[in-house]
PDB file of C-alpha atoms in Angstrom:
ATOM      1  CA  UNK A   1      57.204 -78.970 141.838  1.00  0.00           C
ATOM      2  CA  UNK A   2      59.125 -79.789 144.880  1.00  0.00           C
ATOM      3  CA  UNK A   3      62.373 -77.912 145.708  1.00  0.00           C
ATOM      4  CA  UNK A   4      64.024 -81.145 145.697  1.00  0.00           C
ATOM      5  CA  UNK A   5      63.713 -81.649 142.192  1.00  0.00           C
ATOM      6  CA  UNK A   6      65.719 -78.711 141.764  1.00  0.00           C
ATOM      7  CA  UNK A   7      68.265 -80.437 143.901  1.00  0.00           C
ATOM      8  CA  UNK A   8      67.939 -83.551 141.355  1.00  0.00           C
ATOM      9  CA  UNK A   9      68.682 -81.461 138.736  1.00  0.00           C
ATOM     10  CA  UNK A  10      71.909 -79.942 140.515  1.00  0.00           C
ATOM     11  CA  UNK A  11      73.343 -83.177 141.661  1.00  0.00           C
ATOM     12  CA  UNK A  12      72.822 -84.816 137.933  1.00  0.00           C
ATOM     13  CA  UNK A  13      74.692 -82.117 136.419  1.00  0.00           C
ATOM     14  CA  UNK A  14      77.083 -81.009 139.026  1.00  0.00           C
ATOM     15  CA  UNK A  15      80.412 -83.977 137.464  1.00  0.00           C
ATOM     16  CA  UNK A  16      79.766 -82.123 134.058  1.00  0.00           C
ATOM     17  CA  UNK A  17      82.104 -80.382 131.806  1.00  0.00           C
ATOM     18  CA  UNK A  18      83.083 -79.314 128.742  1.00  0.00           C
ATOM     19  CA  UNK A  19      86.503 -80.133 128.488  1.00  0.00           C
ATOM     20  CA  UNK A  20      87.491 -82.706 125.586  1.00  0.00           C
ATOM     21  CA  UNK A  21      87.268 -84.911 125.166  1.00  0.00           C
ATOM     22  CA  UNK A  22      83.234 -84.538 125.635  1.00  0.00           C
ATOM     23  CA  UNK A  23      81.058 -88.068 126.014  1.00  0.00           C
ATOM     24  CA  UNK A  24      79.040 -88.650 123.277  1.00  0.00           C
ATOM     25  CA  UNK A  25      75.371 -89.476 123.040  1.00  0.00           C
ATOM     26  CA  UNK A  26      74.029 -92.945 121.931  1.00  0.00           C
ATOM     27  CA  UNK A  27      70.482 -92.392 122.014  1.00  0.00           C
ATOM     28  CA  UNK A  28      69.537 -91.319 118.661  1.00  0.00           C
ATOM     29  CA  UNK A  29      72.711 -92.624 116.478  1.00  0.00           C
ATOM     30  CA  UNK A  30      71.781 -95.206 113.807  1.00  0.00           C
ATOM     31  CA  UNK A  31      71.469 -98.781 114.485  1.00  0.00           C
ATOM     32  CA  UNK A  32      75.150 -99.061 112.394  1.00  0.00           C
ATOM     33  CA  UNK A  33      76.487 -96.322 114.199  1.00  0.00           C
ATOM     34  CA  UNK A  34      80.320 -97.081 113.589  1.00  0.00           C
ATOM     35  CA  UNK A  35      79.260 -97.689 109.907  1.00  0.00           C
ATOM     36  CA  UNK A  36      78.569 -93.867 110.233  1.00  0.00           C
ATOM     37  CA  UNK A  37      80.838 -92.320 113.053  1.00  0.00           C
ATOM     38  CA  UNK A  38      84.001 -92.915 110.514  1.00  0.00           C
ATOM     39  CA  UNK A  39      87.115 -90.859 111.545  1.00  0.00           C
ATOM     40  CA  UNK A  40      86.598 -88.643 109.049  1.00  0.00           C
ATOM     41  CA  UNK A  41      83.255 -87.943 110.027  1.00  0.00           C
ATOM     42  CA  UNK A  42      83.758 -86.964 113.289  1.00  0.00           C
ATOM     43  CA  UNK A  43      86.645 -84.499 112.171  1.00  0.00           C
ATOM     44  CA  UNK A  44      84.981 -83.119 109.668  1.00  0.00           C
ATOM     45  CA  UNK A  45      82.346 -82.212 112.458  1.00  0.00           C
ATOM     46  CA  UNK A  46      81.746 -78.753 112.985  1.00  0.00           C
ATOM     47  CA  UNK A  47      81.194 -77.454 117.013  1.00  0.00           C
ATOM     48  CA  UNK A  48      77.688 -76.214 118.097  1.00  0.00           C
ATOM     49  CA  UNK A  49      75.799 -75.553 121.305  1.00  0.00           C
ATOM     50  CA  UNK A  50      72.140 -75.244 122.416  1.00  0.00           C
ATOM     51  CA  UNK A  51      71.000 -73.816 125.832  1.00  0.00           C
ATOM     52  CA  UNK A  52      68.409 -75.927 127.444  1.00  0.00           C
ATOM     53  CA  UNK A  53      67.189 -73.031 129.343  1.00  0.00           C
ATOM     54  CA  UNK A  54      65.007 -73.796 132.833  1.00  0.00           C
ATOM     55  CA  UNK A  55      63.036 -71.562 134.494  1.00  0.00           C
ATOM     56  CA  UNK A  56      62.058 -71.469 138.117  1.00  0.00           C
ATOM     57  CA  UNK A  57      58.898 -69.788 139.345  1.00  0.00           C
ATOM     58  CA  UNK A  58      58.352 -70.127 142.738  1.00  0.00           C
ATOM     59  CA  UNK A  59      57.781 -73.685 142.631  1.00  0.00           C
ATOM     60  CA  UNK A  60      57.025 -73.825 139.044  1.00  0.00           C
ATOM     61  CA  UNK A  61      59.612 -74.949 136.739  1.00  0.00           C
ATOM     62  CA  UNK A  62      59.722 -75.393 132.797  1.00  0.00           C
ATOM     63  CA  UNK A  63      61.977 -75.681 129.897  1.00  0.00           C
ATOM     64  CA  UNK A  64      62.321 -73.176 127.258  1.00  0.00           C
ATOM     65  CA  UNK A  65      61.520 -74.555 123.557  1.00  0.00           C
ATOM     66  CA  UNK A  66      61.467 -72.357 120.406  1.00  0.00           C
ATOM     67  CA  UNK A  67      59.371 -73.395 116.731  1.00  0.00           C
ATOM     68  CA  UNK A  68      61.808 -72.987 113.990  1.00  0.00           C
ATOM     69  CA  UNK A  69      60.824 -69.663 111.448  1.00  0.00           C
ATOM     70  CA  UNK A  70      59.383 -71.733 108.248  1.00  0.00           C
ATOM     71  CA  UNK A  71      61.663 -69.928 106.252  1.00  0.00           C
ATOM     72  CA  UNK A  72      65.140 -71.699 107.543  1.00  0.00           C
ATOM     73  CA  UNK A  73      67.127 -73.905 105.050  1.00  0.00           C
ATOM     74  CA  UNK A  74      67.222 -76.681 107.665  1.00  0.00           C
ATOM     75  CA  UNK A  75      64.579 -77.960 109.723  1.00  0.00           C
ATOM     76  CA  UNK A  76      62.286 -75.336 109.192  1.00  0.00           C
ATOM     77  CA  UNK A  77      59.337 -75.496 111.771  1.00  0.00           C
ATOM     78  CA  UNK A  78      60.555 -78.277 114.485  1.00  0.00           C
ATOM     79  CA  UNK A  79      60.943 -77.602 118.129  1.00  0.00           C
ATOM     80  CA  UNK A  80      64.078 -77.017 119.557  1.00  0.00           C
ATOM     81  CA  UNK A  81      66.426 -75.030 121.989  1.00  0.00           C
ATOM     82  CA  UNK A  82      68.040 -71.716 121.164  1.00  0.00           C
ATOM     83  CA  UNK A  83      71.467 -72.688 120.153  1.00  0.00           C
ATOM     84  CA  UNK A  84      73.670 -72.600 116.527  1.00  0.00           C
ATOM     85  CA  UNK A  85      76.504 -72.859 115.157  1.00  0.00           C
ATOM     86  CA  UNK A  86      79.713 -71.837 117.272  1.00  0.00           C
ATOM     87  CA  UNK A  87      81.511 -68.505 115.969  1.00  0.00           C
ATOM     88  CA  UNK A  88      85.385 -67.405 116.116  1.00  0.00           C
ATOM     89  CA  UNK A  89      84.143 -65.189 118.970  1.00  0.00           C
ATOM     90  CA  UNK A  90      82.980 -67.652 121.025  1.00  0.00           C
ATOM     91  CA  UNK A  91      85.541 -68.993 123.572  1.00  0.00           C
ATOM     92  CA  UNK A  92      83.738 -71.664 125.054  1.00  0.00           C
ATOM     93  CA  UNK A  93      80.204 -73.828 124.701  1.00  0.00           C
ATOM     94  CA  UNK A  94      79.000 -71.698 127.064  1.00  0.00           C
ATOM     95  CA  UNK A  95      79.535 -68.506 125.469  1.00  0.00           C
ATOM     96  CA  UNK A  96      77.922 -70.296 121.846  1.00  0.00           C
ATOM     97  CA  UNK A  97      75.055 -71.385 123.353  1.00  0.00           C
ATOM     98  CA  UNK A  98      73.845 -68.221 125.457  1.00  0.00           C
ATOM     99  CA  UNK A  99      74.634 -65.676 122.525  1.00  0.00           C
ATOM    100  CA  UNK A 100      72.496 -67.723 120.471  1.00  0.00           C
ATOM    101  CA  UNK A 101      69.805 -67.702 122.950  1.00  0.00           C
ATOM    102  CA  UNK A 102      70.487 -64.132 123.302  1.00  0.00           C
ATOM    103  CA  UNK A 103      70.193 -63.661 119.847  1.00  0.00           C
ATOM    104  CA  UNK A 104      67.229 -66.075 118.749  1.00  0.00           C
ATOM    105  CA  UNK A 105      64.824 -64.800 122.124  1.00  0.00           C
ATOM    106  CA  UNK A 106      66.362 -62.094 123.987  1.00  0.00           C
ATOM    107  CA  UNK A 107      67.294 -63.760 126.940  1.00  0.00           C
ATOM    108  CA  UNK A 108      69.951 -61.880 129.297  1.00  0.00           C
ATOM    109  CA  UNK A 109      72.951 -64.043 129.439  1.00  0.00           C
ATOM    110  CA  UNK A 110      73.781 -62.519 132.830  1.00  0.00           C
ATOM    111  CA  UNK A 111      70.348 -64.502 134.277  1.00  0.00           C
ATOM    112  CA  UNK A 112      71.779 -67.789 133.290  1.00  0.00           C
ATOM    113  CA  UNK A 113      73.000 -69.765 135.710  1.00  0.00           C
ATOM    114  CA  UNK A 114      74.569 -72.683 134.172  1.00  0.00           C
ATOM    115  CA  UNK A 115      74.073 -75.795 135.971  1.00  0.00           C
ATOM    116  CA  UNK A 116      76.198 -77.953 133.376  1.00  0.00           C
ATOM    117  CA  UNK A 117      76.236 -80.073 130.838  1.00  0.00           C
ATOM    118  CA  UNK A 118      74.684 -82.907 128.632  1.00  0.00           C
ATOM    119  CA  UNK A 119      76.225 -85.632 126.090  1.00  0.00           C
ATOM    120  CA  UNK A 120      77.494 -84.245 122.679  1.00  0.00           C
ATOM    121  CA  UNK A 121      75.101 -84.924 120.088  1.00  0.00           C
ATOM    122  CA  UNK A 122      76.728 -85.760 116.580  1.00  0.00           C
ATOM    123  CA  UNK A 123      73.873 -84.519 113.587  1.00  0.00           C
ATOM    124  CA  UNK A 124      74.054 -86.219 110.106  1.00  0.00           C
ATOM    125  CA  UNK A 125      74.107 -82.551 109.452  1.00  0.00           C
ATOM    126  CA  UNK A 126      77.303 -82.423 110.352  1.00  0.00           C
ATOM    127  CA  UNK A 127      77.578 -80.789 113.326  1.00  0.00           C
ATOM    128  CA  UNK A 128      78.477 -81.810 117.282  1.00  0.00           C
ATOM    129  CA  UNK A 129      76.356 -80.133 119.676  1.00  0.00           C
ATOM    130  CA  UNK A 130      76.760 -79.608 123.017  1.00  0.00           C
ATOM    131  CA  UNK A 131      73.778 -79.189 125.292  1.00  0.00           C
ATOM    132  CA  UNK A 132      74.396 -76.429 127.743  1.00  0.00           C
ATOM    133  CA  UNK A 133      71.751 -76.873 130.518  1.00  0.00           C
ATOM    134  CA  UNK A 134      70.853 -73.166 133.061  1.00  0.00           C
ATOM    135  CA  UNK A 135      68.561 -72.314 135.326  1.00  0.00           C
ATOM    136  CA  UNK A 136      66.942 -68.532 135.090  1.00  0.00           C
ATOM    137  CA  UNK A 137      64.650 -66.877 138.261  1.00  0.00           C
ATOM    138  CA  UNK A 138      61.197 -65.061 137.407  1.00  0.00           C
ATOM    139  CA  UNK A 139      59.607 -64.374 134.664  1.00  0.00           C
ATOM    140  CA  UNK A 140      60.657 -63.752 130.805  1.00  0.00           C
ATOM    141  CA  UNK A 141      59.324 -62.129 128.509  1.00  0.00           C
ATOM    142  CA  UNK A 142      60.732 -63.311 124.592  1.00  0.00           C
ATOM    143  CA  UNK A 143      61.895 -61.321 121.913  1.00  0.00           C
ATOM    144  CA  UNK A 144      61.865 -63.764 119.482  1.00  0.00           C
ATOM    145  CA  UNK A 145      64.155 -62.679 115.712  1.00  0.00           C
ATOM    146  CA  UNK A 146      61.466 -63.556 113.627  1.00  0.00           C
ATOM    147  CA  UNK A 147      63.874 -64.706 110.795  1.00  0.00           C
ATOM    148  CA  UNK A 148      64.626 -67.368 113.189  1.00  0.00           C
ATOM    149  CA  UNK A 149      62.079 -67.709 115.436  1.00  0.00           C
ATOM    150  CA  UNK A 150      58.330 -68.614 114.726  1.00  0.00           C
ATOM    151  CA  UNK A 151      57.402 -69.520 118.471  1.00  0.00           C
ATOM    152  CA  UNK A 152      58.991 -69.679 121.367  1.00  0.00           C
ATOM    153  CA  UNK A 153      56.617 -71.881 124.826  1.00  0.00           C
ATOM    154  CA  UNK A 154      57.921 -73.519 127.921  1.00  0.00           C
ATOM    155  CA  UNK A 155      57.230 -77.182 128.771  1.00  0.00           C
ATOM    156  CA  UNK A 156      56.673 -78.387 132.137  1.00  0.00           C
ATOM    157  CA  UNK A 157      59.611 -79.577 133.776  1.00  0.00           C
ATOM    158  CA  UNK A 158      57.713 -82.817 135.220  1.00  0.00           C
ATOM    159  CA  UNK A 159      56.734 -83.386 131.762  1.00  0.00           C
ATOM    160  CA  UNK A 160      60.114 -83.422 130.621  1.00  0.00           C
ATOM    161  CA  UNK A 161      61.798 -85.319 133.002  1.00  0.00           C
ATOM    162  CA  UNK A 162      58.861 -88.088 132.820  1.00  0.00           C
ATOM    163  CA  UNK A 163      60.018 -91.562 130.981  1.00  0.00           C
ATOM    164  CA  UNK A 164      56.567 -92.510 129.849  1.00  0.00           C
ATOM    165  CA  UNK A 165      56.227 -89.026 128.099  1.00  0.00           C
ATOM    166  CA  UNK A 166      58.584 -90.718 125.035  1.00  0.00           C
ATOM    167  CA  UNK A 167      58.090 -92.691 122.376  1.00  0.00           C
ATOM    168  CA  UNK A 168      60.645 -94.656 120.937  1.00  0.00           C
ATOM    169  CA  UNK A 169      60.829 -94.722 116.683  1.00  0.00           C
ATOM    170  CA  UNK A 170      63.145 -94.913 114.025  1.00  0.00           C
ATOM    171  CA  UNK A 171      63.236 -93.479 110.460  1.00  0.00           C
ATOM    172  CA  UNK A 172      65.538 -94.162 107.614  1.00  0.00           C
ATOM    173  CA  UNK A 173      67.449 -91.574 105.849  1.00  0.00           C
ATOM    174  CA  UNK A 174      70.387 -91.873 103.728  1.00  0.00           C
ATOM    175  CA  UNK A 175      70.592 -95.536 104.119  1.00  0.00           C
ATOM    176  CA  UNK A 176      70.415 -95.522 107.532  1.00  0.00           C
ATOM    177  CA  UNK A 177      68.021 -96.642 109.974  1.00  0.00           C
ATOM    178  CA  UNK A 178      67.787 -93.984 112.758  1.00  0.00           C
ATOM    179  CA  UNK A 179      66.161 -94.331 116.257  1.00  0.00           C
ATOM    180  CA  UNK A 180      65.149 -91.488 117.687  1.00  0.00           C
ATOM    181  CA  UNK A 181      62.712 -90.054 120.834  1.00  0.00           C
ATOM    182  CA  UNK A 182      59.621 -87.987 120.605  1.00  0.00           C
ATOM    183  CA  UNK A 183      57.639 -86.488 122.919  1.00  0.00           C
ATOM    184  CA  UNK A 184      54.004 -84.844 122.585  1.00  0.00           C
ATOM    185  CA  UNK A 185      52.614 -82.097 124.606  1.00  0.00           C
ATOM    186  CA  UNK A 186      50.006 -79.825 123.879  1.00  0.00           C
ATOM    187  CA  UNK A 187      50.118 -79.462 120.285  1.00  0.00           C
ATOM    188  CA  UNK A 188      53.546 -79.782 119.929  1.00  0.00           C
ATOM    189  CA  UNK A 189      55.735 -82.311 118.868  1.00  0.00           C
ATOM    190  CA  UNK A 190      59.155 -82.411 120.236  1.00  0.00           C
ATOM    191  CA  UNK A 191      61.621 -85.326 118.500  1.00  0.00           C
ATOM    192  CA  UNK A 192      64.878 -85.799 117.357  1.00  0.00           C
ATOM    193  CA  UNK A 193      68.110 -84.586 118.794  1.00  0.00           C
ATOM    194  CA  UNK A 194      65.907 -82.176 120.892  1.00  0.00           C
ATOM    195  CA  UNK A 195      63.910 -84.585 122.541  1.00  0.00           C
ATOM    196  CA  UNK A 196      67.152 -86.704 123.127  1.00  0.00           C
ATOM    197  CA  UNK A 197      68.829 -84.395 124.774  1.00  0.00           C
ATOM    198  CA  UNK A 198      65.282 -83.581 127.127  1.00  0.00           C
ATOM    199  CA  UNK A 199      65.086 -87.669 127.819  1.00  0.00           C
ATOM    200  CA  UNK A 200      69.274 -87.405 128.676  1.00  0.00           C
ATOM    201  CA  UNK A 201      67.996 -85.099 131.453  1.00  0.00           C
ATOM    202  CA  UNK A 202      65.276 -86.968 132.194  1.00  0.00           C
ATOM    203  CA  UNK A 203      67.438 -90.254 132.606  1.00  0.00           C
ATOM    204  CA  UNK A 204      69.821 -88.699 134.935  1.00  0.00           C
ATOM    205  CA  UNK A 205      67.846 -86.811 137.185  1.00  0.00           C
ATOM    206  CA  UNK A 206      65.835 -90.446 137.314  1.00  0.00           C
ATOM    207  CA  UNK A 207      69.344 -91.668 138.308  1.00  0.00           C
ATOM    208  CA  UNK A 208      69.617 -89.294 141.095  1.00  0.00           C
ATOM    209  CA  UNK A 209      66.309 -89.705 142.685  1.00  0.00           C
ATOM    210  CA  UNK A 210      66.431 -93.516 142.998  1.00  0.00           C
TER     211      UNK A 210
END
C-alpha cells in the first residue's frame, strides 16, 4: 500500500480531539434515534475507549482486531478492538484505550503513536466509546489474556478502508429497529459498533483522497 495512504490517514485524523464535547456517531443509532438518545440516557452513559490499532510494515499496513473469549458476559465471541471500560486511573481516552490494549494483547503503549480520533459511539449497553485510532512500526507479536481474548488477526488496511467491503442491515432489539454495518473477510465477521467505527475511517480517509 502506497505511502500516501498513510498520508490519507494523517490528514483525516489530524482536526481530531478529545475534548468535550466529543461528536457523536450516526451510523449505527436506531432509525428513532431521539426516541432513544433521551437526556437521561446520555447521562447515565458510562465513558469507554477502544484503540483501533494500525500497523505499518514496510508498505504493508493492517488493523488490529481481537475475537471476544466465549466466556464474557457481553458479546462473547464478536470481533472487536482492544478497548473497555474507562477506570479512575485513567486520565484521558488515550490512557483507557492503550491500557486496555495493553492489558487484553500485550501491546507496548510506548509504540503507539496516536494519530487521533473517531466519533463517540453511544451502545444500548450503556456505554460512550471513544475510538482512539494509532499507528505502531514492525512487527507484534500478541499476548492475548485468555479470559478476554480468544483471537487476536489483523485486517488489511485496503480492506478496511474499502466502501464496497460493507453491508448495510438492521436488526431489532428492544423495540428498536437498529441499522448497523458489517463487513466479511476471511472467516470473520466484523459488524456492529466495530465495523462502524472501521467504515468512519474508511469514509474520511475517502474524503481526503478525493
Amino acid at each position: 500500500m502506497s505511502a500516501s495512504i498513510e498520508q490519507r490517514l494523517r490528514d483525516a485524523l489530524a482536526s481530531t480531539h478529545d475534548r468535550a464535547p466529543r461528536p457523536l456517531a450516526r451510523l449505527d443509532l436506531p432509525l428513532d434515534a431521539d426516541r432513544w438518545l433521551t437526556p437521561a440516557f446520555m447521562k447515565a452513559l458510562r465513558p469507554a475507549a477502544v484503540l483501533a490499532a494500525v500497523f505499518r510494515r514496510d508498505d504493508r499496513y493492517s488493523v488490529m482486531l481481537t475475537r471476544r473469549a466465549e466466556t464474557l458476559s457481553s458479546h462473547r465471541g464478536q470481533i472487536s478492538f482492544p478497548g473497555g471500560r474507562r477506570d479512575d486511573t485513567d486520565v484521558s481516552a488515550v490512557a483507557n484505550a492503550l491500557r486496555e490494549a495493553q492489558e487484553e494483547v500485550g501491546l507496548d503503549p510506548g509504540r503507539v503513536e496516536v494519530l487521533g480520533y473517531l466519533d463517540d459511539y453511544p451502545t444500548i449497553s450503556r456505554y460512550l466509546v471513544t475510538p482512539v485510532v494509532g499507528l505502531i512500526e514492525g512487527e507484534f507479536e500478541p499476548i492475548a489474556d485468555p479470559s478476554e481474548v480468544a483471537e487476536v488477526f489483523e485486517l488489511p488496511l485496503e480492506i478496511a478502508l474499502d466502501p464496497s467491503a460493507y453491508e448495510r442491515k438492521k436488526l431489532s432489539r428492544d423495540g428498536l429497529v437498529v441499522p448497523y454495518y458489517e463487513l466479511n473477510w476471511n472467516g470473520y465477521r466484523v459488524w456492529g459498533a466495530t465495523a462502524g467505527m472501521l467504515f468512519d475511517l474508511c469514509e474520511r480517509v475517502d474524503r481526503h483522497g478525493r
